[in-house]
Amino acid sequence: MHSSLEDVLSRYWGFTAFRPLQRAAMDAIVSGRDSLVVLPTGGGKSLCFQAPALVRPGVGLVVSPLISLMKDQVDTLVANGVPAAFYNSAMTPDEKSRVAAGIREGRYNLLYVSPERLAGEGSDSFLAMLDRGGAARDSGPPVGFIAIDEAHCISQWGHDFRPEYRQLGALRARFGGVSLHASTATATARVRRDIVAQLALERPLELVGSFDRPNLVYRVLARATLKRQLEDVLARHRGQAGIIYCSSRREVDALAGWLAGNGVRAVPYHAGLDDGERHRHQDAFLQEDADVVVATVAFGMGIDRSDVRFVVHAGAPQSLEHYQQESGRAGRDGLEAECVLIYSGADFLKWRVMLERNGELTDARRTLLREMERYAAGVGCRHRHLVSYFGERYAADDCAACDYCLGELEAVSEPVVVARKILSCVARVGQRFGGGHVANVLCGSDSDQVAARGHQRLSTFGLLKEATVAEVRGYIEQLLAEDLLRQTGDEYPVLALTPAGVDLLKDPGARPDLALARQRRPQKDRVPKRSRGEVESWRDVDRDLFERLRALRLAIARSRGVPPYVIFHDTTLREIARVKPTSVDALRGVYGIGATKAEAFGPQVVAAVVGHG
Ligand code: ADP
């Protein structure tokens, strides 16, 4: 009767093995036990509820918060040959009646719907349709199981609470005997508990995966000349997809304009643009008409483009949870990608001021900000830091995929001496100036400000003249994170000493553990070391052929009216450009090519390989 999960995996998706926890998650659905799956973005959550729908009887209902998300997933499923559809209020009457007919005929294995469709008022007619579909299939129950995607939306403790998700509390009563399966990328225990309670999950199997993303390379830069820093990142990713997050709409517009003026295919995205424009820009990115989106955090959920090769934050987010979520949009295809945080201490001050103004500056929020700051100014392995923050142990000594482990940071040989020079300079300028001015004085630079204040006559003038201003600013950030300095003031942040800072000035032995680091000075022609993942994933790949295949993918996608990543992931294209299959049969063995895709695109792909020689 029904095929096994292994068969389904290879026939429809072209995958040969399960990712961690996928098998257990699928078994829970097949056996009808409630479950909660927590995996990071890119961990393969969707497959956990998609594959079982092809194995067990009844339609699998998937609750999804966004229409764009539904459409994307369904496009991907259909391209893989899976009978799937979505049903929502944004469809035209024609589309609606077509899908409704399909439901009544029991044609779909998977059906994506909004929460209100299943649990809201007026859901009765929809349920009646499902019943007819069940009868038409003539076997088993109409509904096999219900999967709740992005389940954290049900929790006020999550980062994206959606009131309409609350209605899902009614599912249990409404669908007696149907198992419920929640999935989310939000790792905190509180959100997890909330999901279980709100959905009334019964004895759920809880599967929590590792939150490490080994294919992501993390880098942190103290903000100096932002445009120069961005240029460096972009130079490593010419023609590749990326997201640049900014903290203000004004900055989004300015940077997007600047990039476009420099020949980068960049579009802005923020809540201040009108709906039409926002959609056009998002689509341009998804359809590969644009490479880079410059955005506020309004841009995010529902961005399923899997080949995002870099995510830059031009400003610190308000928590590591946010950072994990936003930077996690890079490299969902499992290939190497880069996450760069460009920050300054002023970012945190801005957050505090903003949260305070909104009456939201609770102790919890302060702690979250501090933790974010500690990450930013931290000197150590970034993977370890992130993973430990989310409550996991990190086993490897060297991640080989962050600025620290790649040797891009250099420990300062006498951190306490440097720290004391900076602290005393802050004291000398009367604790009335910001980081830029203090750094100028320490570096002995004759800025107008310095001259105007007569600060070139201070004993601390030029005390760190062997360092660059950017480096000194970096040290200042680290001292802020170490709680030796603090920032006060609103629009123009001013540096002041903390009690711990005063102690260190009095007693050089007060902080024996203090470490400071700086960005290693660029040597001529130095290219940053590549992560192990990057080296591996390009091994033996014919890059010209890869680019040619990308163009072919784009053409196929255009002709079908779907985004290119729905056709093939980069992982698949790289493997084709490595293996160079010259027959459709040979192509079947390639990662990510199931029966439907081999048949639909095989001849074109093989022709491209053969034509390339
Ligand atoms: P999530 O929803 O957890 O963010 P997705 O379900 O989008 O993750 O999966 C991320 C990527 O990993 C997708 O491109 C998907 O096709 C791929 N993937 C999922 N499971 C497997 C697997 N078992 N083998 C290979 N690739 C997989």
mmCIF file with all atom_site columns, C-alpha atoms in Angstrom, residues 330-496:
data_model
loop_
_atom_site.group_PDB
_atom_site.id
_atom_site.type_symbol
_atom_site.label_atom_id
_atom_site.label_alt_id
_atom_site.label_comp_id
_atom_site.label_asym_id
_atom_site.label_entity_id
_atom_site.label_seq_id
_atom_site.pdbx_PDB_ins_code
_atom_site.Cartn_x
_atom_site.Cartn_y
_atom_site.Cartn_z
_atom_site.occupancy
_atom_site.B_iso_or_equiv
_atom_site.pdbx_formal_charge
_atom_site.auth_seq_id
_atom_site.auth_comp_id
_atom_site.auth_asym_id
_atom_site.auth_atom_id
_atom_site.pdbx_PDB_model_num
ATOM 1   C CA . ALA A 1 330 ? 22.095 32.707 5.534  1.00 0.00 ? 330 ALA A CA 1
ATOM 2   C CA . GLY A 1 331 ? 23.090 29.362 4.100  1.00 0.00 ? 331 GLY A CA 1
ATOM 3   C CA . ARG A 1 332 ? 19.874 27.426 4.508  1.00 0.00 ? 332 ARG A CA 1
ATOM 4   C CA . ASP A 1 333 ? 21.038 25.135 1.733  1.00 0.00 ? 333 ASP A CA 1
ATOM 5   C CA . GLY A 1 334 ? 23.837 23.989 4.017  1.00 0.00 ? 334 GLY A CA 1
ATOM 6   C CA . LEU A 1 335 ? 26.562 25.607 1.932  1.00 0.00 ? 335 LEU A CA 1
ATOM 7   C CA . GLU A 1 336 ? 29.050 28.060 3.372  1.00 0.00 ? 336 GLU A CA 1
ATOM 8   C CA . ALA A 1 337 ? 27.730 31.514 4.149  1.00 0.00 ? 337 ALA A CA 1
ATOM 9   C CA . GLU A 1 338 ? 28.936 34.470 6.138  1.00 0.00 ? 338 GLU A CA 1
ATOM 10  C CA . CYS A 1 339 ? 27.299 36.385 8.986  1.00 0.00 ? 339 CYS A CA 1
ATOM 11  C CA . VAL A 1 340 ? 28.910 39.700 9.784  1.00 0.00 ? 340 VAL A CA 1
ATOM 12  C CA . LEU A 1 341 ? 27.953 41.879 12.698 1.00 0.00 ? 341 LEU A CA 1
ATOM 13  C CA . ILE A 1 342 ? 29.161 45.479 12.402 1.00 0.00 ? 342 ILE A CA 1
ATOM 14  C CA . TYR A 1 343 ? 28.351 47.229 15.625 1.00 0.00 ? 343 TYR A CA 1
ATOM 15  C CA . SER A 1 344 ? 29.238 49.951 18.034 1.00 0.00 ? 344 SER A CA 1
ATOM 16  C CA . GLY A 1 345 ? 28.467 50.464 21.706 1.00 0.00 ? 345 GLY A CA 1
ATOM 17  C CA . ALA A 1 346 ? 26.129 53.249 20.683 1.00 0.00 ? 346 ALA A CA 1
ATOM 18  C CA . ASP A 1 347 ? 23.765 50.639 19.228 1.00 0.00 ? 347 ASP A CA 1
ATOM 19  C CA . PHE A 1 348 ? 23.043 49.298 22.677 1.00 0.00 ? 348 PHE A CA 1
ATOM 20  C CA . LEU A 1 349 ? 22.486 52.728 24.068 1.00 0.00 ? 349 LEU A CA 1
ATOM 21  C CA . LYS A 1 350 ? 20.018 53.381 21.261 1.00 0.00 ? 350 LYS A CA 1
ATOM 22  C CA . TRP A 1 351 ? 18.136 50.211 22.111 1.00 0.00 ? 351 TRP A CA 1
ATOM 23  C CA . ARG A 1 352 ? 17.965 51.124 25.765 1.00 0.00 ? 352 ARG A CA 1
ATOM 24  C CA . VAL A 1 353 ? 16.655 54.570 24.983 1.00 0.00 ? 353 VAL A CA 1
ATOM 25  C CA . MET A 1 354 ? 14.109 53.198 22.557 1.00 0.00 ? 354 MET A CA 1
ATOM 26  C CA . LEU A 1 355 ? 12.873 50.455 24.869 1.00 0.00 ? 355 LEU A CA 1
ATOM 27  C CA . GLU A 1 356 ? 12.684 52.900 27.731 1.00 0.00 ? 356 GLU A CA 1
ATOM 28  C CA . ARG A 1 357 ? 10.632 55.314 25.667 1.00 0.00 ? 357 ARG A CA 1
ATOM 29  C CA . ASN A 1 358 ? 8.180  52.496 24.917 1.00 0.00 ? 358 ASN A CA 1
ATOM 30  C CA . GLY A 1 359 ? 8.063  51.474 28.548 1.00 0.00 ? 359 GLY A CA 1
ATOM 31  C CA . GLU A 1 360 ? 9.608  48.110 27.651 1.00 0.00 ? 360 GLU A CA 1
ATOM 32  C CA . LEU A 1 361 ? 12.983 48.341 29.289 1.00 0.00 ? 361 LEU A CA 1
ATOM 33  C CA . THR A 1 362 ? 12.511 45.496 31.749 1.00 0.00 ? 362 THR A CA 1
ATOM 34  C CA . ASP A 1 363 ? 15.331 43.709 33.549 1.00 0.00 ? 363 ASP A CA 1
ATOM 35  C CA . ALA A 1 364 ? 14.896 40.845 31.114 1.00 0.00 ? 364 ALA A CA 1
ATOM 36  C CA . ARG A 1 365 ? 15.393 43.159 28.155 1.00 0.00 ? 365 ARG A CA 1
ATOM 37  C CA . ARG A 1 366 ? 18.477 44.686 29.756 1.00 0.00 ? 366 ARG A CA 1
ATOM 38  C CA . THR A 1 367 ? 19.933 41.230 30.252 1.00 0.00 ? 367 THR A CA 1
ATOM 39  C CA . LEU A 1 368 ? 19.247 40.293 26.649 1.00 0.00 ? 368 LEU A CA 1
ATOM 40  C CA . LEU A 1 369 ? 21.004 43.460 25.490 1.00 0.00 ? 369 LEU A CA 1
ATOM 41  C CA . ARG A 1 370 ? 23.994 42.774 27.729 1.00 0.00 ? 370 ARG A CA 1
ATOM 42  C CA . GLU A 1 371 ? 24.271 39.255 26.334 1.00 0.00 ? 371 GLU A CA 1
ATOM 43  C CA . MET A 1 372 ? 24.210 40.615 22.813 1.00 0.00 ? 372 MET A CA 1
ATOM 44  C CA . GLU A 1 373 ? 26.918 43.092 23.752 1.00 0.00 ? 373 GLU A CA 1
ATOM 45  C CA . ARG A 1 374 ? 29.025 40.372 25.316 1.00 0.00 ? 374 ARG A CA 1
ATOM 46  C CA . TYR A 1 375 ? 28.866 38.386 22.103 1.00 0.00 ? 375 TYR A CA 1
ATOM 47  C CA . ALA A 1 376 ? 29.786 41.397 20.001 1.00 0.00 ? 376 ALA A CA 1
ATOM 48  C CA . ALA A 1 377 ? 32.778 42.414 22.057 1.00 0.00 ? 377 ALA A CA 1
ATOM 49  C CA . GLY A 1 378 ? 33.719 38.879 23.008 1.00 0.00 ? 378 GLY A CA 1
ATOM 50  C CA . VAL A 1 379 ? 37.116 37.454 22.244 1.00 0.00 ? 379 VAL A CA 1
ATOM 51  C CA . GLY A 1 380 ? 36.683 33.762 21.574 1.00 0.00 ? 380 GLY A CA 1
ATOM 52  C CA . CYS A 1 381 ? 35.016 31.245 19.320 1.00 0.00 ? 381 CYS A CA 1
ATOM 53  C CA . ARG A 1 382 ? 31.696 32.633 18.086 1.00 0.00 ? 382 ARG A CA 1
ATOM 54  C CA . HIS A 1 383 ? 30.124 29.247 17.440 1.00 0.00 ? 383 HIS A CA 1
ATOM 55  C CA . ARG A 1 384 ? 30.910 28.201 20.969 1.00 0.00 ? 384 ARG A CA 1
ATOM 56  C CA . HIS A 1 385 ? 29.501 31.428 22.338 1.00 0.00 ? 385 HIS A CA 1
ATOM 57  C CA . LEU A 1 386 ? 26.213 31.115 20.464 1.00 0.00 ? 386 LEU A CA 1
ATOM 58  C CA . VAL A 1 387 ? 25.719 27.448 21.106 1.00 0.00 ? 387 VAL A CA 1
ATOM 59  C CA . SER A 1 388 ? 26.470 27.804 24.824 1.00 0.00 ? 388 SER A CA 1
ATOM 60  C CA . TYR A 1 389 ? 24.086 30.720 25.031 1.00 0.00 ? 389 TYR A CA 1
ATOM 61  C CA . PHE A 1 390 ? 21.331 28.472 23.780 1.00 0.00 ? 390 PHE A CA 1
ATOM 62  C CA . GLY A 1 391 ? 22.166 25.946 26.445 1.00 0.00 ? 391 GLY A CA 1
ATOM 63  C CA . GLU A 1 392 ? 24.211 23.448 24.480 1.00 0.00 ? 392 GLU A CA 1
ATOM 64  C CA . ARG A 1 393 ? 27.709 22.195 25.033 1.00 0.00 ? 393 ARG A CA 1
ATOM 65  C CA . TYR A 1 394 ? 30.114 22.886 22.236 1.00 0.00 ? 394 TYR A CA 1
ATOM 66  C CA . ALA A 1 395 ? 32.484 20.011 21.762 1.00 0.00 ? 395 ALA A CA 1
ATOM 67  C CA . ALA A 1 396 ? 34.977 21.191 19.133 1.00 0.00 ? 396 ALA A CA 1
ATOM 68  C CA . ASP A 1 397 ? 38.040 23.213 20.122 1.00 0.00 ? 397 ASP A CA 1
ATOM 69  C CA . ASP A 1 398 ? 38.238 25.120 16.923 1.00 0.00 ? 398 ASP A CA 1
ATOM 70  C CA . CYS A 1 399 ? 35.185 25.776 14.756 1.00 0.00 ? 399 CYS A CA 1
ATOM 71  C CA . ALA A 1 400 ? 37.326 26.861 11.796 1.00 0.00 ? 400 ALA A CA 1
ATOM 72  C CA . ALA A 1 401 ? 34.425 29.109 10.899 1.00 0.00 ? 401 ALA A CA 1
ATOM 73  C CA . CYS A 1 402 ? 34.611 32.365 12.825 1.00 0.00 ? 402 CYS A CA 1
ATOM 74  C CA . ASP A 1 403 ? 36.900 35.376 12.907 1.00 0.00 ? 403 ASP A CA 1
ATOM 75  C CA . TYR A 1 404 ? 38.509 34.134 16.107 1.00 0.00 ? 404 TYR A CA 1
ATOM 76  C CA . CYS A 1 405 ? 39.206 30.576 14.977 1.00 0.00 ? 405 CYS A CA 1
ATOM 77  C CA . LEU A 1 406 ? 40.275 31.705 11.517 1.00 0.00 ? 406 LEU A CA 1
ATOM 78  C CA . GLY A 1 407 ? 42.935 33.838 13.165 1.00 0.00 ? 407 GLY A CA 1
ATOM 79  C CA . GLU A 1 408 ? 41.530 37.181 12.093 1.00 0.00 ? 408 GLU A CA 1
ATOM 80  C CA . LEU A 1 409 ? 41.641 38.542 15.594 1.00 0.00 ? 409 LEU A CA 1
ATOM 81  C CA . GLU A 1 410 ? 44.867 39.208 17.329 1.00 0.00 ? 410 GLU A CA 1
ATOM 82  C CA . ALA A 1 411 ? 45.133 39.184 21.080 1.00 0.00 ? 411 ALA A CA 1
ATOM 83  C CA . VAL A 1 412 ? 46.603 42.378 22.517 1.00 0.00 ? 412 VAL A CA 1
ATOM 84  C CA . SER A 1 413 ? 49.770 41.468 24.364 1.00 0.00 ? 413 SER A CA 1
ATOM 85  C CA . GLU A 1 414 ? 49.301 43.783 27.330 1.00 0.00 ? 414 GLU A CA 1
ATOM 86  C CA . PRO A 1 415 ? 45.560 44.203 27.673 1.00 0.00 ? 415 PRO A CA 1
ATOM 87  C CA . VAL A 1 416 ? 45.630 45.735 31.113 1.00 0.00 ? 416 VAL A CA 1
ATOM 88  C CA . VAL A 1 417 ? 48.108 48.416 30.053 1.00 0.00 ? 417 VAL A CA 1
ATOM 89  C CA . VAL A 1 418 ? 46.003 49.317 27.045 1.00 0.00 ? 418 VAL A CA 1
ATOM 90  C CA . ALA A 1 419 ? 42.815 49.291 29.092 1.00 0.00 ? 419 ALA A CA 1
ATOM 91  C CA . ARG A 1 420 ? 44.314 51.610 31.699 1.00 0.00 ? 420 ARG A CA 1
ATOM 92  C CA . LYS A 1 421 ? 45.469 54.054 29.051 1.00 0.00 ? 421 LYS A CA 1
ATOM 93  C CA . ILE A 1 422 ? 41.962 54.231 27.686 1.00 0.00 ? 422 ILE A CA 1
ATOM 94  C CA . LEU A 1 423 ? 40.322 54.506 31.093 1.00 0.00 ? 423 LEU A CA 1
ATOM 95  C CA . SER A 1 424 ? 42.610 57.308 32.139 1.00 0.00 ? 424 SER A CA 1
ATOM 96  C CA . CYS A 1 425 ? 41.951 59.162 28.922 1.00 0.00 ? 425 CYS A CA 1
ATOM 97  C CA . VAL A 1 426 ? 38.229 58.930 29.569 1.00 0.00 ? 426 VAL A CA 1
ATOM 98  C CA . ALA A 1 427 ? 38.882 60.403 33.000 1.00 0.00 ? 427 ALA A CA 1
ATOM 99  C CA . ARG A 1 428 ? 41.137 63.129 31.558 1.00 0.00 ? 428 ARG A CA 1
ATOM 100 C CA . VAL A 1 429 ? 38.527 64.380 29.147 1.00 0.00 ? 429 VAL A CA 1
ATOM 101 C CA . GLY A 1 430 ? 36.188 64.715 32.099 1.00 0.00 ? 430 GLY A CA 1
ATOM 102 C CA . GLN A 1 431 ? 33.884 61.833 31.162 1.00 0.00 ? 431 GLN A CA 1
ATOM 103 C CA . ARG A 1 432 ? 32.205 64.237 28.797 1.00 0.00 ? 432 ARG A CA 1
ATOM 104 C CA . PHE A 1 433 ? 33.116 62.811 25.356 1.00 0.00 ? 433 PHE A CA 1
ATOM 105 C CA . GLY A 1 434 ? 32.196 59.882 23.172 1.00 0.00 ? 434 GLY A CA 1
ATOM 106 C CA . GLY A 1 435 ? 34.279 57.020 21.854 1.00 0.00 ? 435 GLY A CA 1
ATOM 107 C CA . GLY A 1 436 ? 35.324 58.775 18.654 1.00 0.00 ? 436 GLY A CA 1
ATOM 108 C CA . HIS A 1 437 ? 36.857 61.715 20.461 1.00 0.00 ? 437 HIS A CA 1
ATOM 109 C CA . VAL A 1 438 ? 38.577 59.590 23.078 1.00 0.00 ? 438 VAL A CA 1
ATOM 110 C CA . ALA A 1 439 ? 40.052 57.419 20.336 1.00 0.00 ? 439 ALA A CA 1
ATOM 111 C CA . ASN A 1 440 ? 41.297 60.497 18.475 1.00 0.00 ? 440 ASN A CA 1
ATOM 112 C CA . VAL A 1 441 ? 43.016 61.819 21.586 1.00 0.00 ? 441 VAL A CA 1
ATOM 113 C CA . LEU A 1 442 ? 44.636 58.449 22.335 1.00 0.00 ? 442 LEU A CA 1
ATOM 114 C CA . CYS A 1 443 ? 45.853 58.060 18.773 1.00 0.00 ? 443 CYS A CA 1
ATOM 115 C CA . GLY A 1 444 ? 47.219 61.558 18.797 1.00 0.00 ? 444 GLY A CA 1
ATOM 116 C CA . SER A 1 445 ? 45.183 62.718 15.848 1.00 0.00 ? 445 SER A CA 1
ATOM 117 C CA . ASP A 1 446 ? 44.770 66.435 15.296 1.00 0.00 ? 446 ASP A CA 1
ATOM 118 C CA . SER A 1 447 ? 41.044 66.508 14.709 1.00 0.00 ? 447 SER A CA 1
ATOM 119 C CA . ASP A 1 448 ? 39.290 69.864 14.917 1.00 0.00 ? 448 ASP A CA 1
ATOM 120 C CA . GLN A 1 449 ? 37.479 68.694 18.042 1.00 0.00 ? 449 GLN A CA 1
ATOM 121 C CA . VAL A 1 450 ? 40.749 67.773 19.702 1.00 0.00 ? 450 VAL A CA 1
ATOM 122 C CA . ALA A 1 451 ? 42.308 71.108 18.838 1.00 0.00 ? 451 ALA A CA 1
ATOM 123 C CA . ALA A 1 452 ? 39.204 73.061 19.805 1.00 0.00 ? 452 ALA A CA 1
ATOM 124 C CA . ARG A 1 453 ? 39.222 71.504 23.257 1.00 0.00 ? 453 ARG A CA 1
ATOM 125 C CA . GLY A 1 454 ? 42.950 71.814 23.678 1.00 0.00 ? 454 GLY A CA 1
ATOM 126 C CA . HIS A 1 455 ? 43.072 68.062 24.189 1.00 0.00 ? 455 HIS A CA 1
ATOM 127 C CA . GLN A 1 456 ? 46.376 67.715 22.358 1.00 0.00 ? 456 GLN A CA 1
ATOM 128 C CA . ARG A 1 457 ? 47.928 69.019 25.564 1.00 0.00 ? 457 ARG A CA 1
ATOM 129 C CA . LEU A 1 458 ? 46.521 66.176 27.679 1.00 0.00 ? 458 LEU A CA 1
ATOM 130 C CA . SER A 1 459 ? 49.026 63.675 29.067 1.00 0.00 ? 459 SER A CA 1
ATOM 131 C CA . THR A 1 460 ? 47.012 60.911 27.416 1.00 0.00 ? 460 THR A CA 1
ATOM 132 C CA . PHE A 1 461 ? 47.287 62.506 23.966 1.00 0.00 ? 461 PHE A CA 1
ATOM 133 C CA . GLY A 1 462 ? 48.962 60.015 21.614 1.00 0.00 ? 462 GLY A CA 1
ATOM 134 C CA . LEU A 1 463 ? 49.318 57.357 24.326 1.00 0.00 ? 463 LEU A CA 1
ATOM 135 C CA . LEU A 1 464 ? 48.176 54.708 21.828 1.00 0.00 ? 464 LEU A CA 1
ATOM 136 C CA . LYS A 1 465 ? 49.578 56.260 18.697 1.00 0.00 ? 465 LYS A CA 1
ATOM 137 C CA . GLU A 1 466 ? 50.745 52.923 17.347 1.00 0.00 ? 466 GLU A CA 1
ATOM 138 C CA . ALA A 1 467 ? 47.093 51.862 17.071 1.00 0.00 ? 467 ALA A CA 1
ATOM 139 C CA . THR A 1 468 ? 44.559 53.028 14.511 1.00 0.00 ? 468 THR A CA 1
ATOM 140 C CA . VAL A 1 469 ? 41.463 54.956 15.549 1.00 0.00 ? 469 VAL A CA 1
ATOM 141 C CA . ALA A 1 470 ? 39.298 51.988 14.510 1.00 0.00 ? 470 ALA A CA 1
ATOM 142 C CA . GLU A 1 471 ? 41.312 49.661 16.723 1.00 0.00 ? 471 GLU A CA 1
ATOM 143 C CA . VAL A 1 472 ? 41.007 51.929 19.718 1.00 0.00 ? 472 VAL A CA 1
ATOM 144 C CA . ARG A 1 473 ? 37.278 52.177 19.128 1.00 0.00 ? 473 ARG A CA 1
ATOM 145 C CA . GLY A 1 474 ? 37.195 48.391 19.097 1.00 0.00 ? 474 GLY A CA 1
ATOM 146 C CA . TYR A 1 475 ? 38.981 48.278 22.467 1.00 0.00 ? 475 TYR A CA 1
ATOM 147 C CA . ILE A 1 476 ? 36.499 50.772 23.851 1.00 0.00 ? 476 ILE A CA 1
ATOM 148 C CA . GLU A 1 477 ? 33.634 48.511 22.807 1.00 0.00 ? 477 GLU A CA 1
ATOM 149 C CA . GLN A 1 478 ? 35.294 45.631 24.589 1.00 0.00 ? 478 GLN A CA 1
ATOM 150 C CA . LEU A 1 479 ? 35.761 47.693 27.745 1.00 0.00 ? 479 LEU A CA 1
ATOM 151 C CA . LEU A 1 480 ? 32.080 48.584 27.605 1.00 0.00 ? 480 LEU A CA 1
ATOM 152 C CA . ALA A 1 481 ? 31.168 44.928 27.360 1.00 0.00 ? 481 ALA A CA 1
ATOM 153 C CA . GLU A 1 482 ? 33.578 44.169 30.227 1.00 0.00 ? 482 GLU A CA 1
ATOM 154 C CA . ASP A 1 483 ? 31.720 46.714 32.308 1.00 0.00 ? 483 ASP A CA 1
ATOM 155 C CA . LEU A 1 484 ? 34.821 48.845 32.799 1.00 0.00 ? 484 LEU A CA 1
ATOM 156 C CA . LEU A 1 485 ? 33.253 51.721 30.878 1.00 0.00 ? 485 LEU A CA 1
ATOM 157 C CA . ARG A 1 486 ? 29.676 52.724 30.392 1.00 0.00 ? 486 ARG A CA 1
ATOM 158 C CA . GLN A 1 487 ? 27.852 55.056 28.097 1.00 0.00 ? 487 GLN A CA 1
ATOM 159 C CA . THR A 1 488 ? 25.487 57.774 29.151 1.00 0.00 ? 488 THR A CA 1
ATOM 160 C CA . GLY A 1 489 ? 23.595 60.451 27.329 1.00 0.00 ? 489 GLY A CA 1
ATOM 161 C CA . ASP A 1 490 ? 21.038 60.128 24.642 1.00 0.00 ? 490 ASP A CA 1
ATOM 162 C CA . GLU A 1 491 ? 21.800 61.534 21.250 1.00 0.00 ? 491 GLU A CA 1
ATOM 163 C CA . TYR A 1 492 ? 25.518 62.006 21.869 1.00 0.00 ? 492 TYR A CA 1
ATOM 164 C CA . PRO A 1 493 ? 26.711 59.117 23.987 1.00 0.00 ? 493 PRO A CA 1
ATOM 165 C CA . VAL A 1 494 ? 29.423 59.997 26.455 1.00 0.00 ? 494 VAL A CA 1
ATOM 166 C CA . LEU A 1 495 ? 31.905 57.582 27.993 1.00 0.00 ? 495 LEU A CA 1
ATOM 167 C CA . ALA A 1 496 ? 32.201 57.290 31.751 1.00 0.00 ? 496 ALA A CA 1
#
